[in-house]
Coordinates of C-alpha atoms and ligand atoms in Angstrom, one line a residue:
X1 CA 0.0 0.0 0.0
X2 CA 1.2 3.5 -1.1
X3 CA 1.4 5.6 2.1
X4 CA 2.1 9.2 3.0
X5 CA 2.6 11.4 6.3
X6 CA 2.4 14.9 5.9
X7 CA 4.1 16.0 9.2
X8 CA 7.5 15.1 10.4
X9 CA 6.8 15.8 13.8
X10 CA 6.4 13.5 17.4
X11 CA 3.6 11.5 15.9
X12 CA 4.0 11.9 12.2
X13 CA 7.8 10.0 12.5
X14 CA 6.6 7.4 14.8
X15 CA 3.6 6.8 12.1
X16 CA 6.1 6.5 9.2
X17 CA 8.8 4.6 11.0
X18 CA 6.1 2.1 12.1
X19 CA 4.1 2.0 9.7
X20 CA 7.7 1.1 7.3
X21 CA 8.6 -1.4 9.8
X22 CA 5.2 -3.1 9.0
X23 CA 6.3 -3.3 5.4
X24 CA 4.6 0.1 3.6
X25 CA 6.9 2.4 1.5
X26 CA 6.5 5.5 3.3
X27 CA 6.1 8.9 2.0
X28 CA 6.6 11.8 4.5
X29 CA 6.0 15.1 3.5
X30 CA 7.8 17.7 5.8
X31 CA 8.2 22.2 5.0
X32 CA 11.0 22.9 7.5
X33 CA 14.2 22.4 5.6
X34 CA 16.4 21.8 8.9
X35 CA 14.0 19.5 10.4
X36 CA 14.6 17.7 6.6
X37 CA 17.9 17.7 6.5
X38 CA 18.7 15.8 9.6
X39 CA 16.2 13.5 8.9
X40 CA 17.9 12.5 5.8
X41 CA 21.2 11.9 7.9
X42 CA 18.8 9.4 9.7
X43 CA 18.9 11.8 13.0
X44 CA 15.9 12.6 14.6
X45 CA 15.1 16.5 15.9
X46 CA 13.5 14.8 19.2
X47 CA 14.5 12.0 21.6
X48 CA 12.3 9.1 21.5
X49 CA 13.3 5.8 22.8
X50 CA 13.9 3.7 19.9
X51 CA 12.8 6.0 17.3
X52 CA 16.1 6.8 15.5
X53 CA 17.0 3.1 15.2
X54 CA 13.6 2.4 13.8
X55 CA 13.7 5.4 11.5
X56 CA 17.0 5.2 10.4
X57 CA 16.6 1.1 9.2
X58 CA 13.5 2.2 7.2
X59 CA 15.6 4.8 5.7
X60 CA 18.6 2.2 4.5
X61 CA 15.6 -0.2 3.2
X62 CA 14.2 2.7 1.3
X63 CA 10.5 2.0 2.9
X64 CA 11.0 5.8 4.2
X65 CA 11.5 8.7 1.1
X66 CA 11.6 12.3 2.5
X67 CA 9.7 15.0 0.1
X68 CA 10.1 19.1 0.8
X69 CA 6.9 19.4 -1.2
X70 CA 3.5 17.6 0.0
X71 CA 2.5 17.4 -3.6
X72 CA 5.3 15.9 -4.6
X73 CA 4.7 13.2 -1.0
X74 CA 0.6 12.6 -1.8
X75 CA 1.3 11.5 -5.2
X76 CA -0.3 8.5 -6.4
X77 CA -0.9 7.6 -2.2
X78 CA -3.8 5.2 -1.1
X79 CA -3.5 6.8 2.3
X80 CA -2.5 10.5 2.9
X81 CA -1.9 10.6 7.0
X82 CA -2.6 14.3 8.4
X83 CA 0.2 14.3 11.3
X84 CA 0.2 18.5 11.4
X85 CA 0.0 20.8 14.7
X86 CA -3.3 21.6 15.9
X87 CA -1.7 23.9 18.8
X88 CA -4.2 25.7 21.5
X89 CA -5.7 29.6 20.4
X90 CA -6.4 31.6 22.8
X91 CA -9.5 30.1 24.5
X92 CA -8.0 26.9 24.9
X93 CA -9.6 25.6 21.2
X94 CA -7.2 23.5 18.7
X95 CA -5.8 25.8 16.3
X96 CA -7.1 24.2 13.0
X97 CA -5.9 26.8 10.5
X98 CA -2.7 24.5 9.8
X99 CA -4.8 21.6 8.8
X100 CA -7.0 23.1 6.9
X101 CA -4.8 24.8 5.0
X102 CA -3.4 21.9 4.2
X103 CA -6.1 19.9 2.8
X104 CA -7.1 22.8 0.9
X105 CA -3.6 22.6 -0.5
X106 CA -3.9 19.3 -1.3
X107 CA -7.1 18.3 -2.2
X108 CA -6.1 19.0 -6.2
X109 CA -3.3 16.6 -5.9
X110 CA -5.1 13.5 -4.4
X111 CA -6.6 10.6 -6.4
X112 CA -10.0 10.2 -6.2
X113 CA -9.5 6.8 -4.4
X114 CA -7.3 8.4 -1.8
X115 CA -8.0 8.5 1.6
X116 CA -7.2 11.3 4.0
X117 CA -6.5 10.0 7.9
X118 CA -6.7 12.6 10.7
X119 CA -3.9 11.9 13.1
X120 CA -3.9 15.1 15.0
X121 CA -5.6 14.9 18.2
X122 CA -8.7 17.4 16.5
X123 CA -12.2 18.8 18.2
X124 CA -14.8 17.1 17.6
X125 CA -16.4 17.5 13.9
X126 CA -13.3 18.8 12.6
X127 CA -13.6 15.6 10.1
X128 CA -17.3 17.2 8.8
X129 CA -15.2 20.8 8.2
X130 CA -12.2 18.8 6.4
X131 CA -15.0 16.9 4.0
X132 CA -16.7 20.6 3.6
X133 CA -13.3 21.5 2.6
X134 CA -12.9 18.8 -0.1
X135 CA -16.4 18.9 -1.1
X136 CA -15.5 22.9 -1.9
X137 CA -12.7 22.1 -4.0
X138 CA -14.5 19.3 -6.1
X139 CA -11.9 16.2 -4.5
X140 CA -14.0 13.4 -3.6
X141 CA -11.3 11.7 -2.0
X142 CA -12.6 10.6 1.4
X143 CA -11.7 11.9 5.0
X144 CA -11.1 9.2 8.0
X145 CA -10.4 10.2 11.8
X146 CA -7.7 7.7 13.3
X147 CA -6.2 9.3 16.6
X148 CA -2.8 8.8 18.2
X149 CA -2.5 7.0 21.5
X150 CA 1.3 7.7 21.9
X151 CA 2.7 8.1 24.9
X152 CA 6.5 10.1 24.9
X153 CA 9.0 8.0 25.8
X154 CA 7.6 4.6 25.0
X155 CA 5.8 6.0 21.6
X156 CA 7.9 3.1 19.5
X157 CA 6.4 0.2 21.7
X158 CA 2.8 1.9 21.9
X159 CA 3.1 1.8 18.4
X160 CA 3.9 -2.1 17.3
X161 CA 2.1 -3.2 20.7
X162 CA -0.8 -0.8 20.5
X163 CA -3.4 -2.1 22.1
X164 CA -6.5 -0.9 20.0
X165 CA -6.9 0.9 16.9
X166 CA -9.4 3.4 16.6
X167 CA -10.8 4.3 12.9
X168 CA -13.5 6.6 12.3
X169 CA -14.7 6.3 9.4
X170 CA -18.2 7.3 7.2
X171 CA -17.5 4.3 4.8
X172 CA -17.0 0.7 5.7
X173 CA -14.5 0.3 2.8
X174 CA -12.4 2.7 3.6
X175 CA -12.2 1.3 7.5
X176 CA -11.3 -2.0 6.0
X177 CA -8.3 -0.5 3.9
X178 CA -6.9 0.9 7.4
X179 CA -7.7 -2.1 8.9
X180 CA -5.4 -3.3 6.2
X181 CA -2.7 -1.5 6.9
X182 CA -2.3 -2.3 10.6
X183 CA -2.8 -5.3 9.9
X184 CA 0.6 -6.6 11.3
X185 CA -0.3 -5.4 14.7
X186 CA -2.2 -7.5 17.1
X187 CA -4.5 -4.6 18.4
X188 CA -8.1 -4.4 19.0
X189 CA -9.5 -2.6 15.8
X190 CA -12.5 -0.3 16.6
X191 CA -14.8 1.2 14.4
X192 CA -17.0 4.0 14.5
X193 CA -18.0 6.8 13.2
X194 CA -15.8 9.9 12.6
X195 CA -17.6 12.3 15.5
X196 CA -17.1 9.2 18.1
X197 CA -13.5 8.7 17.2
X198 CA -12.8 12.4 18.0
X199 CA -14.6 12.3 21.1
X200 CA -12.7 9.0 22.2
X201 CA -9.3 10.8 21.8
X202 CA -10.2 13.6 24.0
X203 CA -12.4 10.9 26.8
X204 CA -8.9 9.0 26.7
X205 CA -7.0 11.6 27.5
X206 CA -9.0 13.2 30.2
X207 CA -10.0 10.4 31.9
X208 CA -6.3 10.5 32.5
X209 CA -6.1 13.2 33.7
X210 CA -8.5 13.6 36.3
X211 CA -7.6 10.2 37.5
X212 CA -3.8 11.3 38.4
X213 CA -5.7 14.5 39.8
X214 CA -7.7 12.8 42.0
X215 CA -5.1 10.8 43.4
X216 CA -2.9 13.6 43.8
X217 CA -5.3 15.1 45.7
X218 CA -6.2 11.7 47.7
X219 CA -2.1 12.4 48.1
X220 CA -2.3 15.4 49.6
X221 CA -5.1 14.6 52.2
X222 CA -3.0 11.4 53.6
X223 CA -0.2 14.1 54.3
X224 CA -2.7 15.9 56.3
X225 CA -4.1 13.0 58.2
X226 CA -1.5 11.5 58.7
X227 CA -1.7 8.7 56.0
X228 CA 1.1 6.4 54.1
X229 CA 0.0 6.9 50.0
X230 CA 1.8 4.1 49.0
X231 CA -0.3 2.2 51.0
X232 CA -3.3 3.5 50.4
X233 CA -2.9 3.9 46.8
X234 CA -1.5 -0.6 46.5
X235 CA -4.9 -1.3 48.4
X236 CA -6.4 0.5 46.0
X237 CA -5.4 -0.3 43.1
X238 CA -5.6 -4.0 44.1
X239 CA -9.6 -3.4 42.9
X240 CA -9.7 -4.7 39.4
X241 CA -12.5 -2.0 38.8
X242 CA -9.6 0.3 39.2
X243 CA -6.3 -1.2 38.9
X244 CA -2.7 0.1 39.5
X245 CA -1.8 2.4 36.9
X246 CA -1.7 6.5 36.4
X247 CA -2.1 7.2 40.1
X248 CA 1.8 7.9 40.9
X249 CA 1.6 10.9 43.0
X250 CA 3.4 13.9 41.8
X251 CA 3.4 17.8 40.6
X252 CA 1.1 17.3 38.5
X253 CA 0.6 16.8 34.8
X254 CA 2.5 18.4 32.4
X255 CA 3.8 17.8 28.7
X256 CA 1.6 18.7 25.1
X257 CA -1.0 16.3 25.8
X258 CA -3.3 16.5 28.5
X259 CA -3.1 20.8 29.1
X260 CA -4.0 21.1 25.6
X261 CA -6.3 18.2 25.7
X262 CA -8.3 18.6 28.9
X263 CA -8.8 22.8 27.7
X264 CA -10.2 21.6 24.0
X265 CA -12.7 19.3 25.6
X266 CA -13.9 22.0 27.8
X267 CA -14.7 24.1 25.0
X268 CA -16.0 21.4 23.0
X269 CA -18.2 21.0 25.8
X270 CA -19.0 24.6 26.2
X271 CA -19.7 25.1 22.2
X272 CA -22.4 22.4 22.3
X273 CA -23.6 24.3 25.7
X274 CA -22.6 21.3 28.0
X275 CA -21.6 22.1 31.4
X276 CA -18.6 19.8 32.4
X277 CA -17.4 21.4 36.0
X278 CA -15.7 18.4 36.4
X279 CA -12.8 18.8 34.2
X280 CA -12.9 22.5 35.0
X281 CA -11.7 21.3 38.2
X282 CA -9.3 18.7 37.4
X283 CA -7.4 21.7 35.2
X284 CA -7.6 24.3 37.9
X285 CA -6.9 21.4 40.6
X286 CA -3.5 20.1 38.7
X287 CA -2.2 23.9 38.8
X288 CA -2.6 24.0 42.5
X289 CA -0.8 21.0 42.9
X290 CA 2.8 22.7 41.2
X291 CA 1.7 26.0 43.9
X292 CA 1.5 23.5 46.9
X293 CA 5.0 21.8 46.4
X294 CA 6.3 25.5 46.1
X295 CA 4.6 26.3 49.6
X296 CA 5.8 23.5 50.7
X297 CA 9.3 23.7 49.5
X298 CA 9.6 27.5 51.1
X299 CA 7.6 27.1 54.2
X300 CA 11.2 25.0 54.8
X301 CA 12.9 28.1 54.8
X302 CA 10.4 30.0 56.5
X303 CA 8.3 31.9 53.7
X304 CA 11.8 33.8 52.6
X305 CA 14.1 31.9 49.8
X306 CA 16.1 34.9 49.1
X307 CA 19.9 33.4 48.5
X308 CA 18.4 30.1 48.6
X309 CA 20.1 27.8 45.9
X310 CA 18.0 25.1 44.7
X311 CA 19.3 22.2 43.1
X312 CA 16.6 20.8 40.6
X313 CA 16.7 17.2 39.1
X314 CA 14.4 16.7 36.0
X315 CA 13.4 18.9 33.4
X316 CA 11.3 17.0 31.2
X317 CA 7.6 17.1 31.9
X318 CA 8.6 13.3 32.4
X319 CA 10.9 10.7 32.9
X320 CA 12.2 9.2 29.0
X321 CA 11.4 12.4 26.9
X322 CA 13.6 15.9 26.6
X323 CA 10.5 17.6 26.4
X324 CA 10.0 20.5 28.8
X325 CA 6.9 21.8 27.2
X326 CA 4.1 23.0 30.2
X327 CA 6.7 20.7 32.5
X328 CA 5.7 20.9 36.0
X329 CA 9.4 20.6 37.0
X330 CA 10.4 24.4 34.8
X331 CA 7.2 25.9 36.2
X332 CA 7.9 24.8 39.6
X333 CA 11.8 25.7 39.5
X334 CA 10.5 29.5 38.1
X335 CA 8.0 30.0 40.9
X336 CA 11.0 29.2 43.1
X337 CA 13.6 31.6 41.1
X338 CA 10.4 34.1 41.3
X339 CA 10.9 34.1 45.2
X340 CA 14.2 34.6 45.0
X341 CA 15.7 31.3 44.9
X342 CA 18.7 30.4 42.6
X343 CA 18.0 27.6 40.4
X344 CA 20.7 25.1 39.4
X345 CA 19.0 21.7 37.3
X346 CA 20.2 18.8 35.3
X347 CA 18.4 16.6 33.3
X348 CA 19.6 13.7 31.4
X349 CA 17.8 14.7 28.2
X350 CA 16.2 18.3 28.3
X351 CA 17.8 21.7 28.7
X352 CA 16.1 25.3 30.1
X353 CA 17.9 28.0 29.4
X354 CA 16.5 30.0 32.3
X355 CA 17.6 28.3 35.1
X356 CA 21.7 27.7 35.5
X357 CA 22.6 24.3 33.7
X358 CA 24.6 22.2 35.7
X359 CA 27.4 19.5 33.9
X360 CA 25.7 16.9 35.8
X361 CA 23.8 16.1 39.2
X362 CA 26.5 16.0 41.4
X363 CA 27.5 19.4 40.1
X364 CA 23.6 20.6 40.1
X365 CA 23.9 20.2 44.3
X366 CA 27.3 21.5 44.9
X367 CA 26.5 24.0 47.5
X368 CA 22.9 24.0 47.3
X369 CA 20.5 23.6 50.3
X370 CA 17.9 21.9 48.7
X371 CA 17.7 18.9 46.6
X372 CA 14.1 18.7 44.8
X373 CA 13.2 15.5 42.2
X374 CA 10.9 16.8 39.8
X375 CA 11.0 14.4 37.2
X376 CA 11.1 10.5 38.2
X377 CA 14.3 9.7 35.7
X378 CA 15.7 6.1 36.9
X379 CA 19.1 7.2 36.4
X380 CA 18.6 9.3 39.7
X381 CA 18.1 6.2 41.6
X382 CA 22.1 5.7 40.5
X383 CA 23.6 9.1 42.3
X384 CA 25.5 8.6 45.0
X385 CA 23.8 10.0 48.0
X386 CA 26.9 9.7 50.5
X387 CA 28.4 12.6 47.7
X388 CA 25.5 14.1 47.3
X389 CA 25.2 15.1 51.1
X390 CA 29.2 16.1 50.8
X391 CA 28.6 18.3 48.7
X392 CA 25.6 20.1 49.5
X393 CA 25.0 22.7 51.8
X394 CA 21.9 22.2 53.2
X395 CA 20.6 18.8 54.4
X396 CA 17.2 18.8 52.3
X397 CA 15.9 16.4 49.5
X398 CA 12.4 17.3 48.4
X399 CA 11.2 14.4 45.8
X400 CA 8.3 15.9 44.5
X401 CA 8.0 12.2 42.3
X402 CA 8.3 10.0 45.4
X403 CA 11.3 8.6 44.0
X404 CA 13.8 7.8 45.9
X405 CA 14.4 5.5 48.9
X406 CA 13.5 7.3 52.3
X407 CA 15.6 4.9 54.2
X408 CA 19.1 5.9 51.5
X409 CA 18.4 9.5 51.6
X410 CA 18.0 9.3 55.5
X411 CA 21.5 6.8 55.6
X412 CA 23.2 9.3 53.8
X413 CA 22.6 12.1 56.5
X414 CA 19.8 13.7 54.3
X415 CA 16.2 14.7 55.6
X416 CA 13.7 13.2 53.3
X417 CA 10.5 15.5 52.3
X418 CA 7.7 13.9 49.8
X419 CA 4.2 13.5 48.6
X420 CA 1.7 11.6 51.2
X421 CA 3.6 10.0 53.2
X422 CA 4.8 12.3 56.0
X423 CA 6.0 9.5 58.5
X424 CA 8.5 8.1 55.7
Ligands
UGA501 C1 -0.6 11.2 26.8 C2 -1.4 9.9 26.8 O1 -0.9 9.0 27.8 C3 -1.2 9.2 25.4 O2 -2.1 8.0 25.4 C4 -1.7 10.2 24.3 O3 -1.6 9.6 23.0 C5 -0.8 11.4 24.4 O4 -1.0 12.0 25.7 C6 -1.2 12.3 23.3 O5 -2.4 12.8 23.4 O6 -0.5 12.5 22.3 P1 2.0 11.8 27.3 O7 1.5 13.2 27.4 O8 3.2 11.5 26.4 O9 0.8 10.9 26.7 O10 2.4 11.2 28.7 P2 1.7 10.4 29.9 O11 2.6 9.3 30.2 O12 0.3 10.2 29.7 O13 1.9 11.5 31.1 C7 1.1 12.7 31.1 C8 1.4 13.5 32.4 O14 0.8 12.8 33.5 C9 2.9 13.6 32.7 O15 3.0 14.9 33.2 C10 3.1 12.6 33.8 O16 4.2 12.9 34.7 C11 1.8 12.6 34.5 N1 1.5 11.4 35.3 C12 1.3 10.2 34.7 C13 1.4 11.5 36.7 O17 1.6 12.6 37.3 N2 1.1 10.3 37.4 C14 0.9 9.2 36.8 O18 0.6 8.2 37.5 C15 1.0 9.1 35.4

């Protein structure tokens, strides 16, 4: 099958790179020349676990071509995957005016067979615009909505062991030619209409979210009462109606996902005149968990951080990506420089240019008196604590990812502060 991705970005070169490994010849169609030119030195512009290996083979095999112009990439394609931005506007809404200029671009250049795949996580009904747009230009090619379900840092293996497949589709031919082309995955292919395919990206996604809320707030209250979280949060869990995952407590979430996401469903609610106080909550409820760890973290110095040097590990919104975008651990480490602190981080991956970059973590704490963990990197788990005390000045470790080992930190002459469990 003749396949193209218009969008070299996170999910457009997982899509091509997978979707090569399955066997397609790959098209991507990409308009920055930089981002271009490393790609065809088989070097990715992000870090993704896997991704430049998997990218790079599909390159040597030829499955992968790399095209400046989209025209040039939709050419003669059975399937024409829409992998373009679709960043917030102001109100919180998906900026749509990249897409659609796209497909207005295109539509002249796509056989009549073609189909067009929405990969960008999209409001609902933008699939009914995108067919409006087509219709306009006289391309009866047909529009499909198949969302992303890639998680950063293990996008590779949610790709090749995804576990469902969600294609929403008008036509039942058209679902059985993506059906097709997944078909050397073992996932759970669902079906549905384009509208409840939307929808299902942004329920996904949210449900997420205000399950790590709520248990970031269950989090909170054990530190008030007196509670262990860990505890509380294994017995649980243990419930197969709930299960263990998504309720590690910590600053919040963070990253290009769920902000965006959990804003565009409100106003998707709010267009269609639904009241959803709910997720209001959740969004204004995960901010006040970043403002918390800051009270926290300068109540320890009595209210005043003035000459206080912080050492920060973790940048990354987290652990296994180098991508700081709405990361709890930057907005956190700012509120702190705000109040006066000086702001000393490493990560293993991501950079801010704000705060002072230290050559590694030892380094980061030289001096500092306080340690905080704001992303849960594994490598941390590696640092020698004994050294770590020797070289700081204060005695403090705040692991605002509940990290570490209390018993270590404590061994190694540290004081231990975390999330919900104030007696570890
Ligand atoms: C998320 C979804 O998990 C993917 O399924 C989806 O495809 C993707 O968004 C997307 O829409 O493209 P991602 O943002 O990469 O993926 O990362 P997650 O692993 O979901 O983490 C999101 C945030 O939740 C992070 O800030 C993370 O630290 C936080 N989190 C996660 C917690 O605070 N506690 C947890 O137990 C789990």
């Amino acid at each position: 099958m003749k396949v193209t991705v218009i969008g070299a970005g996170y999910v457009g070169l997982v899509q091509s790179a997978g979707l090569a490994h399955l066997g397609h010849t790959v098209r991507v169609g990409e308009s920055n020349p930089e981002r271009l030119s490393l790609l065809r030195a088989a070097k990715l512009p992000i870090y993704e676990p896997g991704l430049e290996e998997l990218f790079a083979r599909a390159l040597a095999h030829d499955l992968i071509s790399l095209h400046a112009d989209n025209h040039e990439a939709v050419r003669g394609a059975d399937v024409i995957f829409l992998a373009l931005p679709t960043p917030p506007d102001g109100d919180g809404r998906a900026d749509l005016s990249i897409l659609e200029a796209a497909v207005r671009d295109l539509a002249p250049s796509l056989e009549s067979s073609a189909i067009l795949a929405v990969k960008s996580t999209v409001p609902v009904g933008t699939n009914a615009l995108l067919r409006r747009i087509l219709d306009e230009t006289g391309c009866s090619a047909s529009v499909v909505s198949n969302p992303e379900f890639l998680s950063e840092g293990s996008a590779v293996e949610d790709f090749l062991k995804a576990e469902r497949i969600v294609i929403g589709a008008d036509l039942a031919a058209d679902a059985d030619v993506l059906r097709r082309l997944y078909g050397g995955l073992a996932a759970t292919i669902v079906v549905t209409d384009p509208v409840s395919a939307e929808l299902t990206k942004y329920a996904a996604n949210a449900y997420l979210a205000t399950r790590l809320t709520f248990f970031n707030a269950v989090s909170n209250l054990a530190e008030e009462v007196g509670a262990d979280v860990t505890d509380v949060l294994r017995a649980v869990g243990l419930d197969r109606r709930i299960g263990p995952h998504f309720m590690r407590p910590g600053p919040g979430y963070g990253g290009s996902c769920f902000p965006k996401d959990t804003s565009a469903l409100l106003s998707i609610a709010g267009d269609v005149g639904y009241s959803f106080p709910l997720l209001e909550s959740v969004i204004s409820t995960n901010d006040l968990q970043r403002d918390r760890i800051v009270e926290r973290i300068s109540s320890e110095f009595d209210g005043d951080l003035t000459g206080v040097k912080i050492a920060v590990w973790g940048l990354a919104f987290k652990a296994g990506t180098d991508d700081i975008r709405d990361s709890p651990a930057v907005a956190i480490g700012q509120a702190l420089a705000r109040r006066g602190a000086t702001v000393e981080a490493w990560d293993p991956e991501a950079l801010f240019a704000d705060f002072i970059a230290a050559e590694g973590p030892l380094e980061a704490v030289d001096d500092a008196d306080l340690l905080l963990v704001a992303t849960e990197w594994p490598e941390f788990l590696r640092i020698d604590l004994a050294e770590v005390a020797k070289r700081m000045a204060g005695d403090m470790v705040f692991d605002a990812r509940n990290l570490l080992d209390p018993d270590a930190v404590r061994t190694a002459g540290l004081l231990y502060r975390c999330l919900g469990r104030p007696k570890a």
